[in-house]
Coordinates of C-alpha atoms and ligand atoms in Angstrom, one line a residue:
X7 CA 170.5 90.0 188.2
X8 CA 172.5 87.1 185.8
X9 CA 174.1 87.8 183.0
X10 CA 171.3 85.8 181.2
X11 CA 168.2 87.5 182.7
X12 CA 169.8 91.0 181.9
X13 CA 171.0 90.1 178.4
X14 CA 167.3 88.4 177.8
X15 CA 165.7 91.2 179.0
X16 CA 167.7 93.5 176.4
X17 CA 167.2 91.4 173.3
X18 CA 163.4 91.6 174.4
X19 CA 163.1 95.4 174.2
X20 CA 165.1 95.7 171.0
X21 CA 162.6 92.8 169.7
X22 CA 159.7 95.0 171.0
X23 CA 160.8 98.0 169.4
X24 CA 161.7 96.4 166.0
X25 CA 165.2 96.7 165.6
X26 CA 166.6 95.3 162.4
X27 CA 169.5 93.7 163.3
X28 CA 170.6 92.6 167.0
X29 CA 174.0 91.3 167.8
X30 CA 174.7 88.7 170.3
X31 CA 178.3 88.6 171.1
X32 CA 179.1 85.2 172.6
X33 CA 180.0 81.9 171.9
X34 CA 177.6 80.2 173.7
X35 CA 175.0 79.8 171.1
X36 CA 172.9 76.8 173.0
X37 CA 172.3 79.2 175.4
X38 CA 171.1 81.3 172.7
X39 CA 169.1 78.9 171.6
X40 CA 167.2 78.1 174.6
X41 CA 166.9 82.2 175.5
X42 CA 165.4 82.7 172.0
X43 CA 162.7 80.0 172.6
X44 CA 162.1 81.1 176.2
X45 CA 161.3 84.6 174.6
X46 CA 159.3 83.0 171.8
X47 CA 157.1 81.7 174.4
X48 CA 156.8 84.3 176.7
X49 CA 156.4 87.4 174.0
X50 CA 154.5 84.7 171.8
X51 CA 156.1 85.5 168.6
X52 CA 157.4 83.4 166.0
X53 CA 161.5 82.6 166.0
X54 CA 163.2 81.0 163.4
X55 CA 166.7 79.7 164.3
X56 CA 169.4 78.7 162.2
X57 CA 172.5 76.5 162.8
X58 CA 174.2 74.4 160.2
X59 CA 173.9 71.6 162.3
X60 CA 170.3 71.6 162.9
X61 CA 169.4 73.9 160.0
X62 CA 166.2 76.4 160.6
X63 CA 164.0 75.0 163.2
X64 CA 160.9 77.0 164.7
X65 CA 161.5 77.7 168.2
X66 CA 157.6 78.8 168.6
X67 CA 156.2 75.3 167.3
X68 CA 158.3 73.0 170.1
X69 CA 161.5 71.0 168.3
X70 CA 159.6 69.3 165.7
X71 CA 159.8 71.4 163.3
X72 CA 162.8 71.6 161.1
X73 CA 164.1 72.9 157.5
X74 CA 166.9 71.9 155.6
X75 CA 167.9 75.2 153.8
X76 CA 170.9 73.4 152.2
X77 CA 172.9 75.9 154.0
X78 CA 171.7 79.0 152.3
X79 CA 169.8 80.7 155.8
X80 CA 170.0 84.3 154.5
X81 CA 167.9 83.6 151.3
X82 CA 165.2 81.2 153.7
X83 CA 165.0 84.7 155.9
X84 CA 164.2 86.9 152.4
X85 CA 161.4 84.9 152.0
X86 CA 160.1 84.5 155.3
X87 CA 160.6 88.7 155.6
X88 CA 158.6 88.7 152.5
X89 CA 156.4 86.8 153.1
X90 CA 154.7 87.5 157.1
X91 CA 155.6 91.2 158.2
X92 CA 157.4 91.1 162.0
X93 CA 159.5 87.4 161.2
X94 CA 162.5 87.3 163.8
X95 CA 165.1 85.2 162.0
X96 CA 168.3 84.3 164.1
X97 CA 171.6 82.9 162.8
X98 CA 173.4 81.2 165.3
X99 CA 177.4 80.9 165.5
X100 CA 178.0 83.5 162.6
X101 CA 181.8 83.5 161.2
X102 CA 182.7 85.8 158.5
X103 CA 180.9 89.5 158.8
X104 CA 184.0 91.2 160.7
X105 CA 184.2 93.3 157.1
X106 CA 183.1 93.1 153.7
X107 CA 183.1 90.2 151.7
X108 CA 179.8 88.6 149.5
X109 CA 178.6 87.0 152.5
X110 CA 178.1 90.5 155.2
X111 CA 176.8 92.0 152.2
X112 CA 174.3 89.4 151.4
X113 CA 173.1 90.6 155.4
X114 CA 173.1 93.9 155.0
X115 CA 170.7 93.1 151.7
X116 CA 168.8 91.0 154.3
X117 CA 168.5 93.6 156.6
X118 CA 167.3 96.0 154.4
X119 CA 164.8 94.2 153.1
X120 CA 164.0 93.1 157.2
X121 CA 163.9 97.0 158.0
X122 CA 160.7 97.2 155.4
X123 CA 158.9 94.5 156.5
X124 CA 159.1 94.9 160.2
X125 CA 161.4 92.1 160.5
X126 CA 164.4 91.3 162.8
X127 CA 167.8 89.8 162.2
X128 CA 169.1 88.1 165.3
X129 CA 173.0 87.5 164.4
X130 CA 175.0 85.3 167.3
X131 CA 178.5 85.5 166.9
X132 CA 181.9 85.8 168.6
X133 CA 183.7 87.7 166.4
X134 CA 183.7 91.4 165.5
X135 CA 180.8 93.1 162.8
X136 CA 181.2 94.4 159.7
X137 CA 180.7 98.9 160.5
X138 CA 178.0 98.8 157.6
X139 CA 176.1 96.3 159.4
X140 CA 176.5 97.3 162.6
X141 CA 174.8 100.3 162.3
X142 CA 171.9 98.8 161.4
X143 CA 171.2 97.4 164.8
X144 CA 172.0 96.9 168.6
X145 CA 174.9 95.0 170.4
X146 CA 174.6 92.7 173.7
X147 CA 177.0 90.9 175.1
X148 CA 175.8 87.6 176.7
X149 CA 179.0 86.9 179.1
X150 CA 180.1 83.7 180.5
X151 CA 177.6 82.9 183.0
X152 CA 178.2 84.4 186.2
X153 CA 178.6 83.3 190.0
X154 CA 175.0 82.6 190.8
X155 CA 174.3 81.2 186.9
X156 CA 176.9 78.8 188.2
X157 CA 175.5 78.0 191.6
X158 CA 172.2 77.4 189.6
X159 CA 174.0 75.2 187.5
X160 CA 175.4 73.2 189.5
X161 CA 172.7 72.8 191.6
X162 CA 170.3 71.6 189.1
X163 CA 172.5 69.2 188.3
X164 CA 173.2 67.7 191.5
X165 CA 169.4 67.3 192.1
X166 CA 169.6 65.6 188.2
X167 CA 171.9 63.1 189.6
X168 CA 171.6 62.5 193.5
X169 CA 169.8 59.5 193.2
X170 CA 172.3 57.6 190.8
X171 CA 175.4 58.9 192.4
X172 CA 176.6 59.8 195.7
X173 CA 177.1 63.6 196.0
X174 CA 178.9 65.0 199.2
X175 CA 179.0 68.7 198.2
X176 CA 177.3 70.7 201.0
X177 CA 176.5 74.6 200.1
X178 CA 179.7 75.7 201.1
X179 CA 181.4 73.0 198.4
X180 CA 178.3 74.4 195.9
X181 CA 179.8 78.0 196.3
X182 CA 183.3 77.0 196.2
X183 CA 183.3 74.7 193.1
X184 CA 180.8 77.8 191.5
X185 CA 183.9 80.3 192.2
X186 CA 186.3 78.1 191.1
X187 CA 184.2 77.3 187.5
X188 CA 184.6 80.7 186.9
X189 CA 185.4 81.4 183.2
X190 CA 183.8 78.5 181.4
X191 CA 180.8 78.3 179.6
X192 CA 177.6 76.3 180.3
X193 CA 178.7 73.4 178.0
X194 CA 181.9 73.6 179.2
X195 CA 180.4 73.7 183.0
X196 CA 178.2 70.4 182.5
X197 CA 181.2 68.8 180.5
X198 CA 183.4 69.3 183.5
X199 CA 181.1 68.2 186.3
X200 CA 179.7 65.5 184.5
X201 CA 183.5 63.8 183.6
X202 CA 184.3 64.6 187.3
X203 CA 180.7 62.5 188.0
X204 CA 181.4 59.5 186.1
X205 CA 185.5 58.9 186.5
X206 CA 185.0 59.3 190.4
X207 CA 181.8 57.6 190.6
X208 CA 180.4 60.8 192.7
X209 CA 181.4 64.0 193.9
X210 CA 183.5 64.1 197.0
X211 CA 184.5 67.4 198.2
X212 CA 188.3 66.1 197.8
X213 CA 187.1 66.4 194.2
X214 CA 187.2 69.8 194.1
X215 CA 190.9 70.8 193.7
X216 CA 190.5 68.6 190.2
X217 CA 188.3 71.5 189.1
X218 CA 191.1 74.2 189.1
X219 CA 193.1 71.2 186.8
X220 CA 190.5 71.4 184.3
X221 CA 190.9 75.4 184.4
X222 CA 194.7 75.6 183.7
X223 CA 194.2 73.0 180.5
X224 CA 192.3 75.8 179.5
X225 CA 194.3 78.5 179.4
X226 CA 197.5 79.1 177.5
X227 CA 200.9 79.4 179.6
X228 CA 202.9 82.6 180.3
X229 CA 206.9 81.8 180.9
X230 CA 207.1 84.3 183.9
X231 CA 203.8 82.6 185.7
X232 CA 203.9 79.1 186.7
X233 CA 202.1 76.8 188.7
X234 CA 203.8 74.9 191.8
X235 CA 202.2 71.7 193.0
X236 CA 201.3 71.9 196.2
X237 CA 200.2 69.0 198.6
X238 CA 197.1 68.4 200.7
X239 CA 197.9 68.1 203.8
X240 CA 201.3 69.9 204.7
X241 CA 203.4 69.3 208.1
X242 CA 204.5 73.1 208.9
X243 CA 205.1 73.0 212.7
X244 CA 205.1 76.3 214.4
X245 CA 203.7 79.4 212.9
X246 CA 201.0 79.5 215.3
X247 CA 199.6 82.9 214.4
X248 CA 200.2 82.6 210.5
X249 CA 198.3 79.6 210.4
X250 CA 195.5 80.8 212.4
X251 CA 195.3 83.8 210.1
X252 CA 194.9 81.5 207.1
X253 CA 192.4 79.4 208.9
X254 CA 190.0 82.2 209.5
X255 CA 190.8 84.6 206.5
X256 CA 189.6 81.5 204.4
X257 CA 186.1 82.4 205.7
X258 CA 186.2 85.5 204.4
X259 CA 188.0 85.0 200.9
X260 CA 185.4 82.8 199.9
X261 CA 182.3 84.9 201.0
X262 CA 180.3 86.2 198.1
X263 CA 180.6 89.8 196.7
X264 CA 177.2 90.9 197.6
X265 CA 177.8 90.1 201.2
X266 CA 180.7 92.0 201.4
X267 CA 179.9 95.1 199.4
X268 CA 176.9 95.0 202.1
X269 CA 179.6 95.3 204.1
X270 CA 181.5 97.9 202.6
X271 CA 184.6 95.0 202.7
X272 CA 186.6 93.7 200.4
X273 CA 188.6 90.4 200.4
X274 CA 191.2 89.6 201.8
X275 CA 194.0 90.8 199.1
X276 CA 197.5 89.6 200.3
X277 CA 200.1 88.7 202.3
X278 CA 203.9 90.1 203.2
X279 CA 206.5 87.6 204.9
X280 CA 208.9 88.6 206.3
X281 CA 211.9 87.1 207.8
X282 CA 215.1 84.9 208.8
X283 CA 216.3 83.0 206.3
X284 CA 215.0 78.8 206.2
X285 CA 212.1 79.7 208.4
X286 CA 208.9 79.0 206.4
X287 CA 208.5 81.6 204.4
X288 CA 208.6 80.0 200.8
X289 CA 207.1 77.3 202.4
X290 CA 204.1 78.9 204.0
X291 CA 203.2 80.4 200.5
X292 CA 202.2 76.8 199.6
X293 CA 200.4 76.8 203.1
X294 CA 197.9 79.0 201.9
X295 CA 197.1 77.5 198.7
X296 CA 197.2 74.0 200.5
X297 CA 194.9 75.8 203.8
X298 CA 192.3 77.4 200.8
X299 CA 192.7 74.5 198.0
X300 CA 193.7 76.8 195.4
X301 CA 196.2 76.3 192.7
X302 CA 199.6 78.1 193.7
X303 CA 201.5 80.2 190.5
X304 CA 204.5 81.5 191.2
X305 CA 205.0 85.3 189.2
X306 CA 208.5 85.5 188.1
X307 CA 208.0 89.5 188.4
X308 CA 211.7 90.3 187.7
X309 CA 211.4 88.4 184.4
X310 CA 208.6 91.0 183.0
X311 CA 211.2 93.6 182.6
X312 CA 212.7 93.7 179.1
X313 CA 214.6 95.8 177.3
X314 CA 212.6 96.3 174.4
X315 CA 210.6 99.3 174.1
X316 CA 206.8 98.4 174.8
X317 CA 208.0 94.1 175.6
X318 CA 207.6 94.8 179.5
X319 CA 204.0 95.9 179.1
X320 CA 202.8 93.3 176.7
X321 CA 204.7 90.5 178.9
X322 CA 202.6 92.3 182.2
X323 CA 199.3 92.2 180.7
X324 CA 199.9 88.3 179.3
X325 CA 200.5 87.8 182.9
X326 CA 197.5 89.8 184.7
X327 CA 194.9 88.0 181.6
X328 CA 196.4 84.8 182.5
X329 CA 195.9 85.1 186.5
X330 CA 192.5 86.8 186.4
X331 CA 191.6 83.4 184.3
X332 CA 193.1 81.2 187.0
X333 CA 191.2 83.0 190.0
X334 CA 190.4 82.6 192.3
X335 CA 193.9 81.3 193.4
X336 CA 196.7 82.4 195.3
X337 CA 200.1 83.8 193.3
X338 CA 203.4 83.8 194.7
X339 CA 206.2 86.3 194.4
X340 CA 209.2 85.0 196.7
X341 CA 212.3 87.4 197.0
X342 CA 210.2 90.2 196.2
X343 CA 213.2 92.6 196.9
X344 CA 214.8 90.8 193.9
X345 CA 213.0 92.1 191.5
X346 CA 212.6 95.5 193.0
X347 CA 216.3 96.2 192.2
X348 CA 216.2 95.1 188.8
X349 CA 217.1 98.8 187.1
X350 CA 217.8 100.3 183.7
X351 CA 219.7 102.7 183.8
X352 CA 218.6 104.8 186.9
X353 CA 215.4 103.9 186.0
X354 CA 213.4 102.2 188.6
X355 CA 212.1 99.7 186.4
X356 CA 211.3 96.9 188.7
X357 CA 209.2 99.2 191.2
X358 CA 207.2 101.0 188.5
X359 CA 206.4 96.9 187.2
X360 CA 206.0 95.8 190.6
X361 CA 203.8 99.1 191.7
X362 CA 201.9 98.3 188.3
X363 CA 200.7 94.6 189.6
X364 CA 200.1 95.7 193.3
X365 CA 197.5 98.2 191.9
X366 CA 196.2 95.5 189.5
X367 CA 195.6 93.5 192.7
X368 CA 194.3 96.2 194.4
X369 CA 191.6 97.7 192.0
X370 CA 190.7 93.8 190.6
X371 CA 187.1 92.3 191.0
X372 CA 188.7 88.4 190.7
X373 CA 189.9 86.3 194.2
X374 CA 193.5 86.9 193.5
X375 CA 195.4 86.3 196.8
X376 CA 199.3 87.7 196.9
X377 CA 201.9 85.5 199.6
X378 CA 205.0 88.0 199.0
X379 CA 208.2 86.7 200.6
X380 CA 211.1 89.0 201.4
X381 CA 214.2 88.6 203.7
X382 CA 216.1 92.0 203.0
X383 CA 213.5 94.5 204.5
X384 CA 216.1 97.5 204.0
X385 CA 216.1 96.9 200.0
X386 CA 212.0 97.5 200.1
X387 CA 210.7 100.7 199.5
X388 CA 208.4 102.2 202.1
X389 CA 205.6 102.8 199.4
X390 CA 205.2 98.7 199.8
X391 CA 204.1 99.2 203.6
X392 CA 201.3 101.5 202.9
X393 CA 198.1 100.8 204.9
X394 CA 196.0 98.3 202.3
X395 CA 198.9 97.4 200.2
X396 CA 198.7 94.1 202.0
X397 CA 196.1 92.9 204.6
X398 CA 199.3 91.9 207.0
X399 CA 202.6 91.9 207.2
X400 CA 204.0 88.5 209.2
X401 CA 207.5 88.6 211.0
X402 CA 208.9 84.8 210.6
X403 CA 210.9 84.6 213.1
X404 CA 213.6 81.4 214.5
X405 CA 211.8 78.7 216.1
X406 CA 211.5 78.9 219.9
X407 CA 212.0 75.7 222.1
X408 CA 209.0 74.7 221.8
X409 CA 208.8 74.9 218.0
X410 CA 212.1 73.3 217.6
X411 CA 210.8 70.2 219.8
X412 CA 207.7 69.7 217.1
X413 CA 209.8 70.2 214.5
X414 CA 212.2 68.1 215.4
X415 CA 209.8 64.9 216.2
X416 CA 207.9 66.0 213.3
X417 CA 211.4 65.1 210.8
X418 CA 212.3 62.0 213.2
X419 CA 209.2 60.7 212.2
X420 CA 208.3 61.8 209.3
X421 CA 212.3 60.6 207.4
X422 CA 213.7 57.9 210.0
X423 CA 210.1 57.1 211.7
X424 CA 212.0 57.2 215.0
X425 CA 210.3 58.1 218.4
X426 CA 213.1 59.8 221.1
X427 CA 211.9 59.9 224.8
X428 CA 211.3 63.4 226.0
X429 CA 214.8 63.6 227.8
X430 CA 216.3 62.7 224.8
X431 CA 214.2 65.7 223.3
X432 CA 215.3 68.1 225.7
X433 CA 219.1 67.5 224.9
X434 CA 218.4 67.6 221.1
X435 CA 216.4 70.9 221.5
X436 CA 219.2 72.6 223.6
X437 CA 221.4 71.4 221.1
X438 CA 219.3 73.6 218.0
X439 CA 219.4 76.6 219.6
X440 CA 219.8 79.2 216.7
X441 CA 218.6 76.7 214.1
X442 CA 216.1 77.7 211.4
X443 CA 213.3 75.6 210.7
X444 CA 215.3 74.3 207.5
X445 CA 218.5 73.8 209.6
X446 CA 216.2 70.8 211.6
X447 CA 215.2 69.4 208.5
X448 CA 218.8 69.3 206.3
X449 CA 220.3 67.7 209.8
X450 CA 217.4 65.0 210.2
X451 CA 217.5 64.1 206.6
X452 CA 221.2 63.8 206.5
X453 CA 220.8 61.1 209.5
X454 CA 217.7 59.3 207.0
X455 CA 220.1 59.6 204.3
X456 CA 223.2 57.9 206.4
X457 CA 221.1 55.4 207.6
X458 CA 219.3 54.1 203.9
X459 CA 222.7 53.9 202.7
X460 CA 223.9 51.9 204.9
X461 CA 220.9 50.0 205.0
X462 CA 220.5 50.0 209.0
X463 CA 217.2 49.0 210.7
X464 CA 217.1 52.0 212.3
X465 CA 219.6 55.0 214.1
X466 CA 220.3 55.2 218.0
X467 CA 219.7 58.6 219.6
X468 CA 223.8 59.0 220.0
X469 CA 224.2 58.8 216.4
X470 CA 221.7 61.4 215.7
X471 CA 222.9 63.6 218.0
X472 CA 226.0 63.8 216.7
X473 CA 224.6 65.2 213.3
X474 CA 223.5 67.6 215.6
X475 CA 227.2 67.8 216.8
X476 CA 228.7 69.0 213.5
X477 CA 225.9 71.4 212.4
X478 CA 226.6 75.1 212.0
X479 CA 223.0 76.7 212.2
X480 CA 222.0 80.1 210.4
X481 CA 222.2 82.3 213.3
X482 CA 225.9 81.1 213.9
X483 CA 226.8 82.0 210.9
X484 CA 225.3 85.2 210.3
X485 CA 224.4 86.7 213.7
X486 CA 224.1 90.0 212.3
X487 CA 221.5 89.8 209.3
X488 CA 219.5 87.8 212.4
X489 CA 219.4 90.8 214.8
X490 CA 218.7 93.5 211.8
X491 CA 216.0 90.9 210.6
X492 CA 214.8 90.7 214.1
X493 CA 214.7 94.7 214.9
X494 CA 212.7 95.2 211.7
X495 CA 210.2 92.2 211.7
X496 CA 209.2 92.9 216.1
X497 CA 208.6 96.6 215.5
X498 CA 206.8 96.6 211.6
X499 CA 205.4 92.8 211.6
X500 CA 202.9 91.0 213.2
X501 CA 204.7 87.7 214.6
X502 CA 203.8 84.7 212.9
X503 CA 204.3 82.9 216.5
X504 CA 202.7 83.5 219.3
X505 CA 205.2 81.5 221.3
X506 CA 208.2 83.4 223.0
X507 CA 212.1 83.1 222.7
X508 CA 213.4 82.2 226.2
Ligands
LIG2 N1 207.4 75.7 210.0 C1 207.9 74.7 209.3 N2 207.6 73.4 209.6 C2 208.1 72.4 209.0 N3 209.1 72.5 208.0 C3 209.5 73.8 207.7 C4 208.9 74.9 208.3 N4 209.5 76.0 207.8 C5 210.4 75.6 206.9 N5 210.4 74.2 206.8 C6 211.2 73.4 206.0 O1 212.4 74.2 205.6 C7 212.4 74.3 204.2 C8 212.9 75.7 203.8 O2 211.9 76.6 204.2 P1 211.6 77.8 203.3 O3 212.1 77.6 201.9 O4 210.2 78.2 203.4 O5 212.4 79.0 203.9 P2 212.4 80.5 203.6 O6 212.0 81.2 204.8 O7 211.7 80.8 202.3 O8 214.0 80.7 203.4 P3 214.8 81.6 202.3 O9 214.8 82.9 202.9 O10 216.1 81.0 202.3 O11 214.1 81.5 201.0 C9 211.0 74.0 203.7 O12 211.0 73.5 202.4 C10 210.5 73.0 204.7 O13 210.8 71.7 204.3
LIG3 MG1 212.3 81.2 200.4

């Protein structure tokens, strides 16, 4: 059941039973509006609404009907109390009854005299109410609307507007853009698509990364969380297995709750890399927001700790309100062994913070996916590999022949647009044995950078090579954080190739 059918059904048994007073906390007060007349119709009684826009209108006589109470509602609703027994009065978009001032007590007057003549007091607010008040009445809590509300939504206004526009969105796009609306309200909803509508002339399914944009205006920034842009379509060569993983697991993080609690599953909640320096592991993180088209935030976790007494907790809960208002997306933590040896005097400050998000994650309802990098394994404590922690753990490892070859015609092209024949390949791959992925790169774009300088049409192999030449790789240099890497990642990872070293 929505959050509006549940809530409507509520305020309809507390109007049934005559409560005095009701409280609507939201700030949604059109929807208000249009629940209070769908009740007037449907329990045919009479409802008078008040805003100070539109003044009281009569919800049970259609809109015509309309009275300018020069904005003086509460001594309109005396009278109407007085005058017919069982009158529900509702003020919409109330400010000012969190305590006692002349205004909450001219309502609790108003209530009393309500309470005499049968009469209820419908108050729609945001804010906090006044004790005195409150305990004249019942609270309900109409929330933002919820996952199907938003389907609904949408839907009806794609079927508004399919005629004038071209509309691509399929179901799946529905049920995406309906996760990804998550924490606005109805107005705010319609605002959104229909902007989207009119700049684009349509709605593309490219259209809906803008969506997530709209979200992060929203909200405002924490220092230690920050978004990273990430591009469309991303040239990551290798990686077989990861980017399989991220293919399918998509499926699954966007499948609706109800399916999977029929399921007894959950989704999918995060990722580990692991692995040699250069290899892909900062870089995959954007893989997966790029792979799911979610917005990417990178949590600077070692920058929650502070010294203060009480500042580490405020700074981590600023941070967890702020990312369950951006899901679903996907947040980052690279280095996580960085922040793991922050310490305060023996204190294992950094772990308990660190421990404190993971079960966050863990125990969260929102589609909040964690990509944590590390490359020194031994500084991680063992608590971090526990079954469930994360859904994998990926080994990164050097790239084989094979990956070297696409990653090296993938940079040829992609910074000197150069094709080599496959001979000239084989020599260039031989040549990058114990390169990292970002060892290929630096090299290539060295040779791009040489050649725009020097404003050449374009670079023969020979010179190219002998950037090759002069290039100490990684696994020269530091042949024995490789093998320690190496042992650790093939006996505790997964591999995130599926291709062999020679
Ligand atoms: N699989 C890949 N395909 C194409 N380019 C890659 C790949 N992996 C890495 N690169 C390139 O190398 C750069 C460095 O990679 P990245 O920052 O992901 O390494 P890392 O594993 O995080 O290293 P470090 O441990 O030093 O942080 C990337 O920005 C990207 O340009
Ligand atoms: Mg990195």
């Amino acid at each position: 059941m929505g959050n509006y059918i549940a809530t409507k059904l509520e305020i309809k048994n507390y109007l049934f039973a005559r409560v005095p007073l009701i409280v609507i906390r939201t700030s949604e007060r059109e929807r208000v509006e249009r629940m209070m007349r769908e009740i007037s119709e449907e329990m045919r009684i009479n409802i008078f609404y008040y805003t100070d826009v539109k003044q009281v209108i009569a919800l049970h006589s259609g809109n015509g009907v309309s009275k300018d109470v020069d904005r003086d509602p509460l001594s309109y609703a005396q009278e109407l109390f007085r005058k017919n027994r069982g009158t529900t009065f509702v003020i919409g978009d109330v400010r000012r009854i969190s305590d006692e001032n002349a205004f909450s007590r001219e309502i609790l007057d108003s209530l009393y005299l309500a309470m005499e003549t049968a009469g209820t007091m419908v108050l729609v607010t945001p804010d906090y109410v006044w004790s005195r008040l409150a305990q004249f009445g019942l609270l309900t809590v109409l929330d933002y609307p919820d996952e199907d509300e938003r389907e609904n939504q949408i839907n009806k206004f794609i079927a508004q507007y399919n005629l004038k526009y071209p509309i691509e969105w399929d179901a799946e796009a529905i049920h995406k853009a309906a996760m990804l609306l998550r924490g606005f309200t109805e107005v705010q909803i319609d605002n959104i698509l229909i902007s989207m509508l009119v700049s684009n002339k349509g709605l593309a399914n490219a259209n809906l990364t803008d969506l997530t944009k709209q979200k992060s205006k929203l909200y405002a920034a924490v220092p230690c969380v920050e978004e990273v842009a990430v591009s469309a379509d991303m040239d990551v060569s290798g990686l077989d297995n990861l980017k399989k993983w991220i293919k399918e697991r998509k499926k699954l993080f966007f499948i609706s709750d109800d399916i999977l609690e029929d399921y007894g599953l959950t989704a999918p909640k995060g990722v580990l890399l692991v692995g040699i320096p250069g290899c892909g592991k900062s870089y995959s993180a954007r893989l997966f927001a790029s792979e799911w088209e979610l917005p990417l935030f990178r949590f600077d976790i070692g920058s929650i700790y502070d010294k203060w007494m009480g500042e580490s907790e405020r700074k981590m809960r600023a941070a967890l309100t702020f990312i369950d208002n951006m899901a679903p997306c996907v947040v980052w933590i690279d280095e996580i062994e960085k922040a793991l040896s922050v310490s305060d005097s023996g204190n294992d400050t950094g772990k308990r913070v660190l421990g404190e998000f993971l079960y966050w994650l863990q125990e969260s309802a929102s589609r909040v996916f964690l990509v944590a990098t590390a490359n020194n394994i031994s500084a991680l404590p063992p608590e971090l590999f526990r079954k469930g922690r994360f859904s994998e753990i990926f080994f990164i490892d050097l790239p084989t022949g094979e990956e070297r070859r696409e990653t090296i015609e993938l940079y040829l092209y992609k910074c000197l647009r150069k094709h080599l024949t496959e001979s000239e390949l084989d020599i260039l791959v031989e040549m990058s044995e114990g390169y990292s992925y970002s060892d290929i790169e630096s090299v290539i774009k060295e040779a791009a950078q040489y050649r725009l300088i020097h404003q050449m049409k374009q670079l023969e192999f020979e010179e190219i090579k002998k950037y090759f030449e002069n290039n100490i790789s990684f696994a020269n240099t530091n042949p024995e954080t490789i093998k320690s890497i190496r042992e650790w990642g093939q006996t505790r990872a997964v591999p995130a190739s599926i291709r062999k070293h020679q």
